[in-house]
Structures are given as structure tokens and as C-alpha cells.
mmCIF file of C-alpha atoms in Angstrom:
data_model
loop_
_atom_site.group_PDB
_atom_site.id
_atom_site.type_symbol
_atom_site.label_atom_id
_atom_site.label_comp_id
_atom_site.label_asym_id
_atom_site.label_seq_id
_atom_site.Cartn_x
_atom_site.Cartn_y
_atom_site.Cartn_z
ATOM 1 C CA SER A 6 21.173 -23.017 138.856
ATOM 2 C CA TYR A 7 22.595 -23.938 135.795
ATOM 3 C CA LYS A 8 20.012 -24.138 132.162
ATOM 4 C CA LYS A 9 21.834 -27.126 130.545
ATOM 5 C CA ASN A 10 21.379 -30.494 131.855
ATOM 6 C CA MET A 11 24.645 -31.715 132.325
ATOM 7 C CA GLY A 12 23.823 -35.007 134.005
ATOM 8 C CA LYS A 13 23.480 -36.486 137.535
ATOM 9 C CA GLY A 14 27.043 -36.680 138.045
ATOM 10 C CA TYR A 15 27.429 -33.178 137.479
ATOM 11 C CA ALA A 16 24.318 -32.223 139.653
ATOM 12 C CA ILE A 17 26.124 -34.070 142.345
ATOM 13 C CA LYS A 18 29.421 -32.712 142.242
ATOM 14 C CA LYS A 19 27.635 -29.154 142.429
ATOM 15 C CA ALA A 20 25.699 -30.349 145.298
ATOM 16 C CA ILE A 21 28.677 -31.721 147.286
ATOM 17 C CA LYS A 22 30.711 -28.591 146.743
ATOM 18 C CA CYS A 23 28.038 -26.151 148.270
ATOM 19 C CA SER A 24 27.221 -28.379 151.437
ATOM 20 C CA ASN A 25 28.284 -27.387 154.913
ATOM 21 C CA TYR A 26 27.447 -30.534 156.845
ATOM 22 C CA GLU A 27 29.614 -33.017 158.248
ATOM 23 C CA TRP A 28 27.670 -36.070 156.579
ATOM 24 C CA ILE A 29 26.219 -35.535 152.793
ATOM 25 C CA LEU A 30 23.311 -37.689 151.931
ATOM 26 C CA THR A 31 22.292 -38.030 148.151
ATOM 27 C CA ILE A 32 19.305 -39.513 147.115
ATOM 28 C CA ASP A 33 17.845 -40.265 143.714
ATOM 29 C CA VAL A 34 14.831 -37.473 142.645
ATOM 30 C CA ASP A 35 12.251 -40.045 142.455
ATOM 31 C CA LEU A 36 12.885 -41.306 145.970
ATOM 32 C CA SER A 37 12.869 -44.886 145.170
ATOM 33 C CA VAL A 38 14.531 -44.939 148.332
ATOM 34 C CA GLU A 39 12.703 -42.912 151.056
ATOM 35 C CA LEU A 40 14.548 -40.282 152.985
ATOM 36 C CA ASN A 41 13.715 -42.082 156.111
ATOM 37 C CA GLU A 42 15.825 -45.063 155.728
ATOM 38 C CA ILE A 43 18.552 -43.190 156.930
ATOM 39 C CA VAL A 44 16.727 -43.448 160.292
ATOM 40 C CA ASN A 45 17.125 -47.292 159.564
ATOM 41 C CA TRP A 46 20.775 -47.141 158.807
ATOM 42 C CA ASN A 47 21.457 -44.401 161.956
ATOM 43 C CA GLU A 48 19.910 -47.206 164.557
ATOM 44 C CA GLU A 49 21.534 -50.202 162.624
ATOM 45 C CA ILE A 50 25.013 -49.148 162.814
ATOM 46 C CA GLU A 51 27.893 -46.319 163.769
ATOM 47 C CA PHE A 52 29.231 -44.140 161.138
ATOM 48 C CA TYR A 53 33.059 -43.765 160.474
ATOM 49 C CA LYS A 54 34.206 -40.681 159.085
ATOM 50 C CA ASN A 55 36.532 -42.839 157.054
ATOM 51 C CA LYS A 56 33.981 -44.939 155.489
ATOM 52 C CA CYS A 57 31.207 -44.384 152.467
ATOM 53 C CA TYR A 58 27.891 -45.873 152.702
ATOM 54 C CA PHE A 59 26.117 -47.246 149.654
ATOM 55 C CA GLY A 60 22.413 -48.467 149.716
ATOM 56 C CA SER A 61 22.095 -51.840 147.988
ATOM 57 C CA ARG A 62 19.432 -53.156 146.613
ATOM 58 C CA ASN A 63 21.088 -56.538 146.166
ATOM 59 C CA HIS A 64 21.724 -56.361 150.031
ATOM 60 C CA LYS A 65 20.552 -59.792 151.655
ATOM 61 C CA LYS A 66 18.296 -57.496 154.166
ATOM 62 C CA SER A 67 16.836 -54.955 151.329
ATOM 63 C CA LYS A 68 13.146 -55.183 150.219
ATOM 64 C CA VAL A 69 13.078 -54.149 147.004
ATOM 65 C CA LYS A 70 10.458 -54.021 143.956
ATOM 66 C CA SER A 71 11.570 -53.717 140.563
ATOM 67 C CA ILE A 72 11.026 -54.799 137.010
ATOM 68 C CA LEU A 73 12.683 -57.828 135.958
ATOM 69 C CA LYS A 74 14.625 -55.778 133.108
ATOM 70 C CA ARG A 75 16.236 -53.805 135.464
ATOM 71 C CA ARG A 76 17.122 -56.670 137.481
ATOM 72 C CA ILE A 77 18.604 -58.474 134.586
ATOM 73 C CA ILE A 78 20.571 -55.487 133.469
ATOM 74 C CA GLY A 79 21.570 -54.665 136.891
ATOM 75 C CA THR A 80 22.882 -58.458 137.092
ATOM 76 C CA ILE A 81 24.909 -57.695 133.716
ATOM 77 C CA LEU A 82 26.439 -54.622 134.844
ATOM 78 C CA ARG A 83 27.556 -56.242 137.977
ATOM 79 C CA TYR A 84 29.894 -58.846 135.910
ATOM 80 C CA LEU A 85 30.850 -56.246 133.338
ATOM 81 C CA LEU A 86 32.382 -54.116 136.493
ATOM 82 C CA LYS A 87 34.074 -57.362 138.097
ATOM 83 C CA PHE A 88 35.549 -58.065 134.874
ATOM 84 C CA PHE A 89 36.594 -54.891 133.522
ATOM 85 C CA LEU A 90 37.140 -53.097 136.666
ATOM 86 C CA LYS A 91 37.629 -55.429 139.668
ATOM 87 C CA ILE A 92 34.799 -53.905 141.260
ATOM 88 C CA THR A 93 33.252 -56.329 143.549
ATOM 89 C CA MET A 94 30.171 -54.285 144.921
ATOM 90 C CA SER A 95 26.728 -56.237 144.551
ATOM 91 C CA ASP A 96 25.127 -52.097 143.978
ATOM 92 C CA THR A 97 27.017 -48.980 142.583
ATOM 93 C CA GLN A 98 24.039 -47.596 141.244
ATOM 94 C CA CYS A 99 21.446 -47.022 144.029
ATOM 95 C CA GLY A 100 21.175 -43.100 144.446
ATOM 96 C CA PHE A 101 21.103 -43.469 148.261
ATOM 97 C CA LYS A 102 24.581 -42.708 149.443
ATOM 98 C CA LEU A 103 26.069 -40.982 152.809
ATOM 99 C CA TYR A 104 29.744 -39.182 152.681
ATOM 100 C CA ASN A 105 31.558 -37.507 155.164
ATOM 101 C CA LYS A 106 32.972 -34.050 154.097
ATOM 102 C CA SER A 107 36.597 -35.028 155.200
ATOM 103 C CA TYR A 108 36.698 -36.873 151.730
ATOM 104 C CA ALA A 109 33.698 -36.094 149.676
ATOM 105 C CA ARG A 110 34.864 -32.524 148.378
ATOM 106 C CA GLU A 111 38.083 -34.239 147.318
ATOM 107 C CA ILE A 112 36.615 -36.718 145.330
ATOM 108 C CA PHE A 113 34.152 -35.221 143.845
ATOM 109 C CA THR A 114 36.282 -32.683 142.524
ATOM 110 C CA GLN A 115 38.179 -35.289 140.776
ATOM 111 C CA LEU A 116 35.292 -36.631 139.045
ATOM 112 C CA ASP A 117 35.086 -36.713 135.164
ATOM 113 C CA THR A 118 32.307 -38.732 134.379
ATOM 114 C CA ASN A 119 28.784 -36.254 134.817
ATOM 115 C CA GLY A 120 26.398 -38.856 133.481
ATOM 116 C CA PHE A 121 24.698 -41.717 135.634
ATOM 117 C CA ALA A 122 27.661 -43.768 135.622
ATOM 118 C CA HIS A 123 29.338 -41.141 137.524
ATOM 119 C CA ASP A 124 28.829 -44.019 140.301
ATOM 120 C CA ILE A 125 31.432 -46.208 138.755
ATOM 121 C CA GLU A 126 33.970 -43.914 138.857
ATOM 122 C CA LEU A 127 33.113 -42.660 142.381
ATOM 123 C CA VAL A 128 34.092 -46.386 143.436
ATOM 124 C CA LEU A 129 37.217 -46.486 141.957
ATOM 125 C CA LEU A 130 38.120 -42.699 143.138
ATOM 126 C CA LEU A 131 37.073 -44.051 146.930
ATOM 127 C CA LYS A 132 39.405 -47.130 146.188
ATOM 128 C CA LYS A 133 41.980 -44.855 145.038
ATOM 129 C CA ARG A 134 41.725 -43.073 148.411
ATOM 130 C CA ASN A 135 41.256 -46.149 150.738
ATOM 131 C CA ILE A 136 37.978 -44.958 151.677
ATOM 132 C CA GLU A 137 35.938 -47.975 152.318
ATOM 133 C CA VAL A 138 32.527 -48.706 150.775
ATOM 134 C CA ILE A 139 29.991 -50.255 152.967
ATOM 135 C CA GLU A 140 27.220 -51.712 151.281
ATOM 136 C CA LEU A 141 23.726 -51.112 153.293
ATOM 137 C CA PRO A 142 20.160 -52.807 153.238
ATOM 138 C CA VAL A 143 17.601 -50.076 151.605
ATOM 139 C CA SER A 144 13.377 -50.573 150.725
ATOM 140 C CA SER A 145 13.203 -49.707 147.071
ATOM 141 C CA GLN A 146 10.347 -49.382 144.743
ATOM 142 C CA HIS A 147 10.440 -48.738 141.049
ATOM 143 C CA HIS A 148 8.888 -46.203 139.827
ATOM 144 C CA ASP A 149 7.940 -45.246 136.369
ATOM 145 C CA GLY A 150 9.457 -42.370 134.490
ATOM 146 C CA SER A 151 12.954 -42.961 134.381
ATOM 147 C CA LYS A 152 15.137 -40.648 131.713
ATOM 148 C CA VAL A 153 17.178 -43.882 131.226
ATOM 149 C CA LYS A 154 16.850 -45.316 127.812
ATOM 150 C CA ILE A 155 17.799 -48.764 128.243
ATOM 151 C CA LEU A 156 19.398 -49.445 125.076
ATOM 152 C CA ALA A 157 21.343 -45.656 124.325
ATOM 153 C CA ASP A 158 22.179 -45.233 127.901
ATOM 154 C CA SER A 159 23.658 -48.800 128.457
ATOM 155 C CA PHE A 160 25.933 -48.295 125.299
ATOM 156 C CA LYS A 161 27.230 -45.509 126.999
ATOM 157 C CA PHE A 162 27.869 -47.110 130.225
ATOM 158 C CA LEU A 163 29.445 -49.676 128.376
ATOM 159 C CA LEU A 164 31.878 -47.023 126.885
ATOM 160 C CA THR A 165 32.206 -45.314 130.055
ATOM 161 C CA ILE A 166 33.631 -49.003 131.780
ATOM 162 C CA PHE A 167 36.156 -48.883 128.926
ATOM 163 C CA HIS A 168 37.464 -45.342 129.548
ATOM 164 C CA LEU A 169 37.548 -45.435 133.047
ATOM 165 C CA LYS A 170 39.586 -48.920 132.644
ATOM 166 C CA GLN A 171 41.900 -47.404 130.883
ATOM 167 C CA LYS A 172 41.734 -44.083 133.176
ATOM 168 C CA TYR A 173 42.457 -46.087 136.211
ATOM 169 C CA LEU A 174 43.792 -49.467 135.790
ATOM 170 C CA ASN A 175 46.346 -49.144 132.776
#
């Protein structure tokens, strides 16, 4: 309901604030991971309200069709996150995530990063609150038409990493 695009993190923060259900599922608008993936998860595992569940395209059981450039950038990102922020997850950027309302509103209220790098701050906030993140397999297929500009957004992402390091680890 807002006119100016404020970023993916801002949109998700607003949506979670309005949510009414016990569990909150977020997915990317391009449906690179199909909505029915939650059915696969539900058949495989038991959900606990003190945990958070992230789709991971790097999970050994995931089936992923993507372009080489994205895989290379993802690998570089994982090393940067591990080195600068001590985040050891294999995939923070998959948009398919499941949260419990018991912590979701509080966590997202604290979220300052509005762009697509919001996932990084989210991981740090979950860690600070001792909410375990479980990475689960997904079937994912890259779709053309992404709004991500590889060079410019990679630079912004790097700046966000340095900002978050100052904010959470110093």
C-alpha cells in the first residue's frame, strides 16, 4: 500500500507486521521456489516454534537450475559472510523462509536493512535471539527478469556487510 519502492526487506517487514497466523511463509515473487515446496517440508520434518526454516539452494538434497554467474556470486558471498560476519549458512538469500509468529514480529521490527541484503541482518538478529536457523532443501529454477543489477547491487551488498559488521560484531 505504499507508492515508492522501499525494497524487499521493507515489504517483508510490513507483511509480517500484518500477519495473523502461527506460521509465516515468505517467498520470492518470481516463484523460483514454488509454493508447494512447503508441503514437501511438512512431510519431511516437524516444525518447532523456536526455530526458523530457510530454503537452501545449496542443500545436498536441493534441485537447482541456475546460471553460472549467480552460482559464482553466491560462492563469493558465502565466503564474505563467513569471513566478516561469522555466518556459516550455505544460503542466506533464498527467498523461501518460514517463521513462527512467536519471534517474527519482534525480529522484523528490529530490522533496519530494507533492500535485498535484509536477509543478512535477519540472520544476525535471529542468532542474537538464539533462534536456530534450519536450512532445508528446495527445488529452485532461475527466472529471467530479476531486478538485481549484478555490479551495482554487489557493491551495495558489500557496503551492507561492512555496516552490519560494525553494528553487530564490534
